[in-house]
Short mmCIF file of C-alpha atoms and ligand atoms in Angstrom, two decimals:
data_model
loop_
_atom_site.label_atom_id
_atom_site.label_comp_id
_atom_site.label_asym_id
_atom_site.label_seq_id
_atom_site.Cartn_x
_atom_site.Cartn_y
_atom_site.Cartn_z
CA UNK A 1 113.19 95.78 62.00
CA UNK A 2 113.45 99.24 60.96
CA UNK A 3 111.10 101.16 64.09
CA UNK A 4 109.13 103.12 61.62
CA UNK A 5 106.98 105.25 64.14
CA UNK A 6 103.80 103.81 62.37
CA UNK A 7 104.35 100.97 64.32
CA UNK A 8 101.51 99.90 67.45
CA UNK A 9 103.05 99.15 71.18
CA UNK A 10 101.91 95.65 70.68
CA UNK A 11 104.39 95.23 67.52
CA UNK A 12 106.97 97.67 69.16
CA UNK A 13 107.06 95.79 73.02
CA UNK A 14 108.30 92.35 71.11
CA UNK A 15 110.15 94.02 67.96
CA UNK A 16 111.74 97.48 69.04
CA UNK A 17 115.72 97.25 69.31
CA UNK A 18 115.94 93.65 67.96
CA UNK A 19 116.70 91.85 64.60
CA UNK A 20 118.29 88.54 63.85
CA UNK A 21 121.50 88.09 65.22
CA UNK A 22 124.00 89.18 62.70
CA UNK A 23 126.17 86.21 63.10
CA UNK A 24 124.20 83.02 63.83
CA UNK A 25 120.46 83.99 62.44
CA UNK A 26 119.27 83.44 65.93
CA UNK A 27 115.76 84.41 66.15
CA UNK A 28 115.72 85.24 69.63
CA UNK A 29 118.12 88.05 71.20
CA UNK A 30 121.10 86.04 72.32
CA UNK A 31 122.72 87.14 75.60
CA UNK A 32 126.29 88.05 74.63
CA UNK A 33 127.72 86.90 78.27
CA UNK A 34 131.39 88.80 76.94
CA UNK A 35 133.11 91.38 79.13
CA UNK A 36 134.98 92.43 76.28
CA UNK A 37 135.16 93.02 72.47
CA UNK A 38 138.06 92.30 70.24
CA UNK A 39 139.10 95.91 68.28
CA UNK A 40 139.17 95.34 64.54
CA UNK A 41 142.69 97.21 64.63
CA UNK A 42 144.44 99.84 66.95
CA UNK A 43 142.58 102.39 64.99
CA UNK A 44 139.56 101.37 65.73
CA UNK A 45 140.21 101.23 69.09
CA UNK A 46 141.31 104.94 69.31
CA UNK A 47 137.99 106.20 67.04
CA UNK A 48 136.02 103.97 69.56
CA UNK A 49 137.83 105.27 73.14
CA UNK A 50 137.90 108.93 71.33
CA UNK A 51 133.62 108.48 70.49
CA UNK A 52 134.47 109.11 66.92
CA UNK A 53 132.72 105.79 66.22
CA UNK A 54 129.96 103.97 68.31
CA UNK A 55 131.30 100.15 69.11
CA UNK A 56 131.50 97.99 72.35
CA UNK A 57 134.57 98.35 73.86
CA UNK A 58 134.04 96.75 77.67
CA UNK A 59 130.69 95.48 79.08
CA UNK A 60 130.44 98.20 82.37
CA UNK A 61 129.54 100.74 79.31
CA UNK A 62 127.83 98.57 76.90
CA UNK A 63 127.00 95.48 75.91
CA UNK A 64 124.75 94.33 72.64
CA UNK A 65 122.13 92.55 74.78
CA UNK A 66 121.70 95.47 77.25
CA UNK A 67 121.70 97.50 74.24
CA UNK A 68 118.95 95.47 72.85
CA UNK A 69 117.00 96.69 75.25
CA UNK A 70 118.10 100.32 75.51
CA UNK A 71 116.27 100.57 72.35
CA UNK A 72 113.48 98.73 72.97
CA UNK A 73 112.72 101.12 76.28
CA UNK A 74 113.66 104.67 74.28
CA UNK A 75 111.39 103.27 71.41
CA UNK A 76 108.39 102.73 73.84
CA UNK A 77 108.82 105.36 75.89
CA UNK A 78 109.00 107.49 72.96
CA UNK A 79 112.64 108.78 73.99
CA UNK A 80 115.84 109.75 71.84
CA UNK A 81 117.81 107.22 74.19
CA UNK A 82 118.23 104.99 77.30
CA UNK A 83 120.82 103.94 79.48
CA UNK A 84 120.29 100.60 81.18
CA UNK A 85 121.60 100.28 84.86
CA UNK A 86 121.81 97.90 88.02
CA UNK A 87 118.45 98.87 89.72
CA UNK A 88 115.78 101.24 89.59
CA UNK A 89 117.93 103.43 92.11
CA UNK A 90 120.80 103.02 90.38
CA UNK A 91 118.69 104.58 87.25
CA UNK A 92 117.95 107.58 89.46
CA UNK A 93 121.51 108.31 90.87
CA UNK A 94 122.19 107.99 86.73
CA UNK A 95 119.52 110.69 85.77
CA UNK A 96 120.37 112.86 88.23
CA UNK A 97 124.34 112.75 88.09
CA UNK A 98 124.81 114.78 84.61
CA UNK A 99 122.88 117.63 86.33
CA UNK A 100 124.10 117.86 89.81
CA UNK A 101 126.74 119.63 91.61
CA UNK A 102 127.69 119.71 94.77
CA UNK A 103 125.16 122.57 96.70
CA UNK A 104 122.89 121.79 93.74
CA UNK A 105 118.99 120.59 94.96
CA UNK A 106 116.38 119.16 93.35
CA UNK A 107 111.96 119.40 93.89
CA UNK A 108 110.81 116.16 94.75
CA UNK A 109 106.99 114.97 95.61
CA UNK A 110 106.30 113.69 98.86
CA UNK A 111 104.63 110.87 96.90
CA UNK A 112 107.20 108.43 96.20
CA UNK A 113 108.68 105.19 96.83
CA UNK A 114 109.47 104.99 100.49
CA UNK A 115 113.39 104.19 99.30
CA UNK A 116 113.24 106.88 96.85
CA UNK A 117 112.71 109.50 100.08
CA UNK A 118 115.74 107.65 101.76
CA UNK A 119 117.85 108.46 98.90
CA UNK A 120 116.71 111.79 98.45
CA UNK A 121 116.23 112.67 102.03
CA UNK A 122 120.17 111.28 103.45
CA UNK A 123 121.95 109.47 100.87
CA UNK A 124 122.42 112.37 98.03
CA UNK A 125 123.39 114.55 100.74
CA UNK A 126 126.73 112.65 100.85
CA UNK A 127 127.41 114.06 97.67
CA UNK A 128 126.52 117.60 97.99
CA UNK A 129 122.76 117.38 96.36
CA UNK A 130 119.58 117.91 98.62
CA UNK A 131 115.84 117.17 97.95
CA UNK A 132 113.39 119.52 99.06
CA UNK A 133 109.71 117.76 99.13
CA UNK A 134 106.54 119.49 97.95
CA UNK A 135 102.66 118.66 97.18
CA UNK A 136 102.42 118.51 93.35
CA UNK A 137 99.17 119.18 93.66
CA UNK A 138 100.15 122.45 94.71
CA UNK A 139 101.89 123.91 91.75
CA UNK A 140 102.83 127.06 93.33
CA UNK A 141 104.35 125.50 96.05
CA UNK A 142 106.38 123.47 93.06
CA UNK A 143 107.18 126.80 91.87
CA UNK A 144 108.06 128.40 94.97
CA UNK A 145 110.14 125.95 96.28
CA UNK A 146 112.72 125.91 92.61
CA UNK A 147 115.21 128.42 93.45
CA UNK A 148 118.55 129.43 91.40
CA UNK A 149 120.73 125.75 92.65
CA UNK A 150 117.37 123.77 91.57
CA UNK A 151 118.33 121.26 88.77
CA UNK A 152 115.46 119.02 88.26
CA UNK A 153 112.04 118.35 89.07
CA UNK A 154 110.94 114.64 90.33
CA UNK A 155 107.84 113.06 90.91
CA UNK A 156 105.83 109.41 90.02
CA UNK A 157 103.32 109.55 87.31
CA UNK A 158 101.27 106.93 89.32
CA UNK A 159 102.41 107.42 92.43
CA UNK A 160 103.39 104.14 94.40
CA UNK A 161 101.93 103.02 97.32
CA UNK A 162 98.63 105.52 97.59
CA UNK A 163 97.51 105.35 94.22
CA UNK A 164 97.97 108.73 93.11
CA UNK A 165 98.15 110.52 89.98
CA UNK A 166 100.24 112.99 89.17
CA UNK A 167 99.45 116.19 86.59
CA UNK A 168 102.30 115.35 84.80
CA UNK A 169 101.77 118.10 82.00
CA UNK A 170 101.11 121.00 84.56
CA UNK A 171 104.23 120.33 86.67
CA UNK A 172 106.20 120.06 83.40
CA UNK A 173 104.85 123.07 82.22
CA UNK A 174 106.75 124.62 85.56
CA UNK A 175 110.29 123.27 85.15
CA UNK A 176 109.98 124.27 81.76
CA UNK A 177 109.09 128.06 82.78
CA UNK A 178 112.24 127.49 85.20
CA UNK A 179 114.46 125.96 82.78
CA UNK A 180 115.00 122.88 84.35
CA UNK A 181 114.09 118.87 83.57
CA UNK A 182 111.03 117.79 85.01
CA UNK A 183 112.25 113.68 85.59
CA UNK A 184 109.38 111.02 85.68
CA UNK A 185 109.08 107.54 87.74
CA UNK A 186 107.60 105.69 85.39
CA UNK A 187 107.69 102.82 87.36
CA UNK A 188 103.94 101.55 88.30
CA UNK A 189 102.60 103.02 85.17
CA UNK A 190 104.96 101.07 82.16
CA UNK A 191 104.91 103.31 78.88
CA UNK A 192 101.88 101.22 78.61
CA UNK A 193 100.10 103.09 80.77
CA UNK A 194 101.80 106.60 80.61
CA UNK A 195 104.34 108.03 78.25
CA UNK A 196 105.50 110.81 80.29
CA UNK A 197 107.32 112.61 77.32
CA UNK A 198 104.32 112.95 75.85
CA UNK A 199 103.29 115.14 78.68
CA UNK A 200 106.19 117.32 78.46
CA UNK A 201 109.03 115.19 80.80
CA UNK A 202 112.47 115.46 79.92
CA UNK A 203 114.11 112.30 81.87
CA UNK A 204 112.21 108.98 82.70
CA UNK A 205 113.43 106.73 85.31
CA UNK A 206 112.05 102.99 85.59
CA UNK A 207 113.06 99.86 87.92
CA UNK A 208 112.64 97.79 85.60
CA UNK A 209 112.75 95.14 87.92
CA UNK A 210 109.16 95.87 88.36
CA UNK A 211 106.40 95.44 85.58
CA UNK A 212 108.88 95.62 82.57
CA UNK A 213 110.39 92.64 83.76
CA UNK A 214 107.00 91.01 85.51
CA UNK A 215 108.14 88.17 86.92
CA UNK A 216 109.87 89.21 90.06
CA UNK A 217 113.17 87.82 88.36
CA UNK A 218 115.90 90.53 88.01
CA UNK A 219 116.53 93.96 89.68
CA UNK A 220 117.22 96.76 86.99
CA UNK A 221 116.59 99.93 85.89
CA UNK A 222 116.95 102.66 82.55
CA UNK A 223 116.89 106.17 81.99
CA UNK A 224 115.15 107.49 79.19
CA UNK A 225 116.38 111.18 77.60
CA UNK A 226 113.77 112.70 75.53
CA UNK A 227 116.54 114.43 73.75
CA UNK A 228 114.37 117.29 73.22
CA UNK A 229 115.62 119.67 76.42
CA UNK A 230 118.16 122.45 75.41
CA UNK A 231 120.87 121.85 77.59
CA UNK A 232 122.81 125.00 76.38
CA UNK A 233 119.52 127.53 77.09
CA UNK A 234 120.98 128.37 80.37
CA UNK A 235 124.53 128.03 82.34
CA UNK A 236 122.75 125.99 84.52
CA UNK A 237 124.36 122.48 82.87
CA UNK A 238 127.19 122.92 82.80
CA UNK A 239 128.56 119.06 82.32
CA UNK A 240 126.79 118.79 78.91
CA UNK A 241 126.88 121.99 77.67
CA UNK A 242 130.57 122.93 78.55
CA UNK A 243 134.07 121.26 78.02
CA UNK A 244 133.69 118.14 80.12
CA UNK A 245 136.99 118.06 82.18
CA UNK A 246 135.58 113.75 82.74
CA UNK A 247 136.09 113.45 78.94
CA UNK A 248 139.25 115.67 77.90
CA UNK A 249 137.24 118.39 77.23
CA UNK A 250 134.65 116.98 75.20
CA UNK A 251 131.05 119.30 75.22
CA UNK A 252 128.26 116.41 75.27
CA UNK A 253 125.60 118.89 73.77
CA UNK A 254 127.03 120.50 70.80
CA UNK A 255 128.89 117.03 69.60
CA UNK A 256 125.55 114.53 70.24
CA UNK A 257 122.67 116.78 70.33
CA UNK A 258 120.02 114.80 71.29
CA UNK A 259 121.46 112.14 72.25
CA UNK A 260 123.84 113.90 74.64
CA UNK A 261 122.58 112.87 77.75
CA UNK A 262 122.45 109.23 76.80
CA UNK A 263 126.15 109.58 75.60
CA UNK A 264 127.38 110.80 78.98
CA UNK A 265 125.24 108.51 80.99
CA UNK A 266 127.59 105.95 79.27
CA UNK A 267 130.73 107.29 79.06
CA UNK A 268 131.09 108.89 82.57
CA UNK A 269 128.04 107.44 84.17
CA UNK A 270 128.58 104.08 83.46
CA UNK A 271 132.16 104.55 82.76
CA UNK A 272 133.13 105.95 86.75
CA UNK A 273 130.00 105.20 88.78
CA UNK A 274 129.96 101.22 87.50
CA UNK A 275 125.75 100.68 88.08
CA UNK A 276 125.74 98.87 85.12
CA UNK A 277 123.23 96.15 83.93
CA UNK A 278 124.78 92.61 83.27
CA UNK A 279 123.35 91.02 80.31
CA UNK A 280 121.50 88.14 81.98
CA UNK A 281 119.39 90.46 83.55
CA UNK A 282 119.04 92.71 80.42
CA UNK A 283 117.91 88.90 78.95
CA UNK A 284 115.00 88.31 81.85
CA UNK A 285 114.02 92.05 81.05
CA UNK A 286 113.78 91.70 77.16
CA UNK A 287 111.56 88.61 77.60
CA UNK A 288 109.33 90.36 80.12
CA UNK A 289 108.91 93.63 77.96
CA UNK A 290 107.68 91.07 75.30
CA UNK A 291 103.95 90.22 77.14
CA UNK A 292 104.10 93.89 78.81
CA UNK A 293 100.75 95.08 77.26
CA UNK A 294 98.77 91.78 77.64
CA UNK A 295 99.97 91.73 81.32
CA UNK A 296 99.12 95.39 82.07
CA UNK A 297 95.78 94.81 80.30
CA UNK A 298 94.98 91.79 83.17
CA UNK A 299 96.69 93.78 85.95
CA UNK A 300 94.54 96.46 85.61
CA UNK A 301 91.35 94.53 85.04
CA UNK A 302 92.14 92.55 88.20
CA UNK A 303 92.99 95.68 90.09
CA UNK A 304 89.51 97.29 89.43
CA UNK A 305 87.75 93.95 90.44
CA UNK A 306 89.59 93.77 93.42
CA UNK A 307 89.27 97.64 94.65
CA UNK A 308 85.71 97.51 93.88
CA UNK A 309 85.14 94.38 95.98
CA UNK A 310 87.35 95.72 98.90
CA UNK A 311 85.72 99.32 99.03
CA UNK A 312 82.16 97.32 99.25
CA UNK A 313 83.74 95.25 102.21
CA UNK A 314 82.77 96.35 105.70
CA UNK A 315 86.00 95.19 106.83
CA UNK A 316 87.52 97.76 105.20
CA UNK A 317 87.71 101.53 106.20
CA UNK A 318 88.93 102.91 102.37
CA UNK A 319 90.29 102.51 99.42
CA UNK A 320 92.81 104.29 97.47
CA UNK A 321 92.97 102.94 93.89
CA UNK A 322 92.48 106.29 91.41
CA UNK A 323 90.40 103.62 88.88
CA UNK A 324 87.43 103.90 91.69
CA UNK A 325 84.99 106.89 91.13
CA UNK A 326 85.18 107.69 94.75
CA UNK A 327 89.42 108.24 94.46
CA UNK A 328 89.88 112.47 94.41
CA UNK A 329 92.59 111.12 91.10
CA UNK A 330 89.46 109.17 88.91
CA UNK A 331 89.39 112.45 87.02
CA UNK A 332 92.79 112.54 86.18
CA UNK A 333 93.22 108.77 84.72
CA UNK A 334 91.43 109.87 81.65
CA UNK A 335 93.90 111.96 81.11
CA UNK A 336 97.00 110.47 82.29
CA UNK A 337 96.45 107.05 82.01
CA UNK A 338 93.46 106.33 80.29
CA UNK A 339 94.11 102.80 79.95
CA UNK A 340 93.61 102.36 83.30
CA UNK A 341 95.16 103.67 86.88
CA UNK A 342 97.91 100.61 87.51
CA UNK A 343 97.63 97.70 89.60
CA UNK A 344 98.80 98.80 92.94
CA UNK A 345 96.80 100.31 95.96
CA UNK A 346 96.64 100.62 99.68
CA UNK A 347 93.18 99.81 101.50
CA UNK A 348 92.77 100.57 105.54
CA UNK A 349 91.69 97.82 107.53
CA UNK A 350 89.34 98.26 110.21
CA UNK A 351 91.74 97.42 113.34
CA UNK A 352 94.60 98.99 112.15
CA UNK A 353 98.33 97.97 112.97
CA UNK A 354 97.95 94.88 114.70
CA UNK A 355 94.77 93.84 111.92
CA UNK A 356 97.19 94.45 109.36
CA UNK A 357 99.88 91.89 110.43
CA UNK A 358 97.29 88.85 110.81
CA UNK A 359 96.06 90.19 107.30
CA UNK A 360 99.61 89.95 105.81
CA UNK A 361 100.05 86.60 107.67
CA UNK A 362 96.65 84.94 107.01
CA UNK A 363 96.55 85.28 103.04
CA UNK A 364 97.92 82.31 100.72
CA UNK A 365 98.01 83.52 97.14
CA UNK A 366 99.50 86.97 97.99
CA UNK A 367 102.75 86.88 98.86
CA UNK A 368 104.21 89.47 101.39
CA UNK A 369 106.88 90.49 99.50
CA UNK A 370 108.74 93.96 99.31
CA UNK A 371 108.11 94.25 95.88
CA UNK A 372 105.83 95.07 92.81
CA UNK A 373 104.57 95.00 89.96
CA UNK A 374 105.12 90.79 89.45
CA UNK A 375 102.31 88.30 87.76
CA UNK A 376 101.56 87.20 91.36
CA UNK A 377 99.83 89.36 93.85
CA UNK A 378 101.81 90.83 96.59
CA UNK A 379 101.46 92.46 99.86
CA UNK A 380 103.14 94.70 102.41
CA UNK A 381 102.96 96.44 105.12
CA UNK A 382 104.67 99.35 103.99
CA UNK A 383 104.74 101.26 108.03
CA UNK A 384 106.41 97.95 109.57
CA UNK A 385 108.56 97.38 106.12
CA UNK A 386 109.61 99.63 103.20
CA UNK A 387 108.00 103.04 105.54
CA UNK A 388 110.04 101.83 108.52
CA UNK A 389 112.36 104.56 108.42
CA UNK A 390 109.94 107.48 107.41
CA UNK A 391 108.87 109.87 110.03
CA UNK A 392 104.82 109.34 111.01
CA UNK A 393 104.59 112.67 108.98
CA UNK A 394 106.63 111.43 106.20
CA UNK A 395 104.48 107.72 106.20
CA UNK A 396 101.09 109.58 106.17
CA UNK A 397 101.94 111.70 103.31
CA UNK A 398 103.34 108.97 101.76
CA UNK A 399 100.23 107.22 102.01
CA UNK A 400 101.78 104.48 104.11
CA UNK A 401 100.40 104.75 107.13
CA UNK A 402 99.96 102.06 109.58
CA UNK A 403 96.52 100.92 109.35
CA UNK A 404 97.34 100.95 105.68
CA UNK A 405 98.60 97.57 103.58
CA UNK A 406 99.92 97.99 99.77
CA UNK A 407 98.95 95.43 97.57
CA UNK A 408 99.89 94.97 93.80
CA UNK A 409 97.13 92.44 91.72
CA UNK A 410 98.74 90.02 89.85
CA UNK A 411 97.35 88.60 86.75
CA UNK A 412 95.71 85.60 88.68
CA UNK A 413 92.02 84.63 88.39
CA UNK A 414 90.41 88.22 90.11
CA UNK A 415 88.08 85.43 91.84
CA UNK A 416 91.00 83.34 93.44
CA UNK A 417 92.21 86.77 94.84
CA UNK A 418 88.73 87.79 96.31
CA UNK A 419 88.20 84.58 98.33
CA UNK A 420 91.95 85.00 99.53
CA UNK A 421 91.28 88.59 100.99
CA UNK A 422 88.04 87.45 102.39
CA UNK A 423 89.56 84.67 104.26
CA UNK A 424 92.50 86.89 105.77
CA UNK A 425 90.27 90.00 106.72
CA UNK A 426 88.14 87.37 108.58
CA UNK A 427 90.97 86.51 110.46
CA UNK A 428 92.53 89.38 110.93
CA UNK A 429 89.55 91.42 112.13
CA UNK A 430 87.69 88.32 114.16
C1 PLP B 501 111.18 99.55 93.16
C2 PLP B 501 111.08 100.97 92.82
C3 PLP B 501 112.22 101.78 92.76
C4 PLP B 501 113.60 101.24 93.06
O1 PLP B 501 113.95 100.25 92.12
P1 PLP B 501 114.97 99.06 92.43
O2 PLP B 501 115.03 98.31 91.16
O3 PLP B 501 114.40 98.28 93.57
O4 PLP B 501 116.26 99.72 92.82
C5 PLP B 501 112.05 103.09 92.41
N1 PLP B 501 110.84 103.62 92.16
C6 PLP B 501 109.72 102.88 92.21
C7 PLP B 501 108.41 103.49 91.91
C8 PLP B 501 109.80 101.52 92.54
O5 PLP B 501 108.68 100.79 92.59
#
């Protein structure tokens, strides 16, 4: 289909990207399970290597099923381009490898995925890159901590495990006074839920082994260029605004404009760092992305259901889902994600640590799992689990602390997932 803008999300989440296949007529997007593709003649293989013409050459930089979806995730995310990779940290490793140098540092939150601190925290530092954490809610802390090596902002729109909302538009507004890319996690939202580019993001990152997906089936993730940041304002990028010595010389920005970053994630990201997405999983993704509003819809309906019943429960010490009136982020989700705050919380339960372990053990239809955002509820215990290796400091900001479970509603009967909680908090706090 031609992706006239005019298009709804609805029509877009099943149509974006995808026509009949060429070929065959086949209706459905078929997974082209090729490494490689046969040149029509030596000189299109030279206008191909040389990026004179866009083909597929080997499957590590692209493959018509992963590209497929490339569109479809640009085209709801409202972005110029995507590159589809390996995992959702992977994805971020991708965004942040056109804009790094060694001694270079970027401005994280210290709300994020407990394995997004890891990597920014120790493993970046192997290559040269450091993370220095701030309150977002703070904005001139944000400001005061970019200095002359900072190359990006990064931070989760909904903020995974404590339910927090980010002001996406005033943070952007300070990497934009800075001159740097403010990059977006826009992981437990979806684009259903928040289209960071809309609030003035440059890069968005997604696992989209998470909610795009839905069905706990594949790990993946995508970046997603806006194509609307000027990487020539400033010598500060110098890898897409200046001769790339990766590509003989080539200079990303003035060749491919807006789609520059998208071109490089491919032919050097892709090309030398090898996170690439095989087209099985690009498959399980496409027919995931297909239900993603009607899903969303459910897991937020659920989510509300269950918050409210849990904050009402004298088991339970507090809630932290931002659809509740009593979370400090309720008045943000009007206007961040007015379709509703997510599906995944943390609640305190009275007896702490040792409560929370019978809890996790004593449920049946939630599934302690380290992982989110699938139609079946899950669970964790993020200080004994995914938190294990955060400071005390580090799990409390995080929200993770450890009389603290995570929970992500599935799109089950809300009812079924009521009298499972009850049942576990009765034997966990007995
Ligand atoms: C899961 C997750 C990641 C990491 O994604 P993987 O696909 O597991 O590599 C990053 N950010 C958020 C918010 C996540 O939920």
């Amino acid at each position: 289909m031609t992706d006239g803008p005019s298009y709804g999300f609805d029509t877009l989440q099943i149509h974006a990207g995808a026509r009949p296949d060429p070929a065959t007529g086949a209706r459905q997007t078929p997974i082209y399970q090729t490494t490689a593709y046969v040149f029509r003649d030596a000189e299109h293989a030279a206008a191909l290597f040389n990026l004179q013409e866009v083909g597929y050459i080997y499957s590590r930089l692209t493959n018509p099923t992963v590209a497929v979806l490339q569109e479809r995730i640009a085209t709801l995310e409202g972005g110029a381009g995507a590159v589809c990779c390996s995992s959702g940290h992977a994805a971020q490793i991708m965004a942040l490898f056109p804009l790094m140098q060694p001694g270079k540092n970027i401005v994280a939150s210290t709300r994020l995925y407990g394995g997004t601190v890891t990597q920014f925290s120790q493993t970046i530092k192997r290559f040269g890159w450091s993370a220095k954490f701030v309150d977002f809610d703070d904005l001139d802390a944000v400001k005061a901590a970019i200095d002359d090596d900072t190359r990006a902002v990064f931070g989760e729109a909904i903020a995974n495990p404590g339910g927090y909302i980010m002001d996406v538009r005033a943070v952007a507004d300070v990497a934009d006074a800075a001159g740097i890319p403010l990059i977006i996690d826009n992981t437990s939202a979806t684009p259903y839920l928040h289209r960071p580019i809309e609030h003035g993001a440059t890069l968005v990152v997604h696992s989209t082994t998470k909610f795009l997906t839905g069905n706990g089936t594949v790990t993946g993730g995508c970046v997603v260029d806006s194509g609307k940041f000027d990487w020539s304002a400033n010598d500060k990028f110098p890898s897409l605004s200046q001769p790339e010595p990766a590509y003989h010389g080539l200079k990303f920005h003035e060749t491919f404009g807006p789609l520059a970053f998208t071109f490089h994630g491919i032919a050097i990201g892709l090309r030398d760092l090898g996170m690439t997405m095989n087209p099985q999983a690009a498959h399980y993704t496409l027919m995931g992305i297909e239900t993603l509003s009607l899903r969303m819809q459910r897991h937020v309906e659920n989510a509300v259901e269950v918050a409210t019943w849990l904050e009402n429960d004298p088991r339970v010490d507090f809630v932290t889902y931002a659809g509740l009136e009593s979370s400090p982020y309720f008045g943000r989700v009007a206007q961040v994600c007015p379709k509703g705050a997510g599906a995944l919380f943390t609640f305190a339960v009275k007896g702490g640590y040792d409560a929370c372990m019978k809890l996790v053990d004593s449920l049946e239809i939630f599934s302690h799992v380290a992982n989110l955002g699938d139609t079946r509820s899950l669970i964790i215990h993020s200080a004994s689990t995914t938190h294990r290796q955060l400071t005390p400091e580090q799990q409390e900001a995080a929200g993770a602390a450890p009389n603290v479970v995570r929970v992500s509603i599935g799109t089950e009967d809300a009812q079924d997932l009521i009298a499972d909680l009850d049942r576990a908090l009765s034997a966990a706090t007995a």
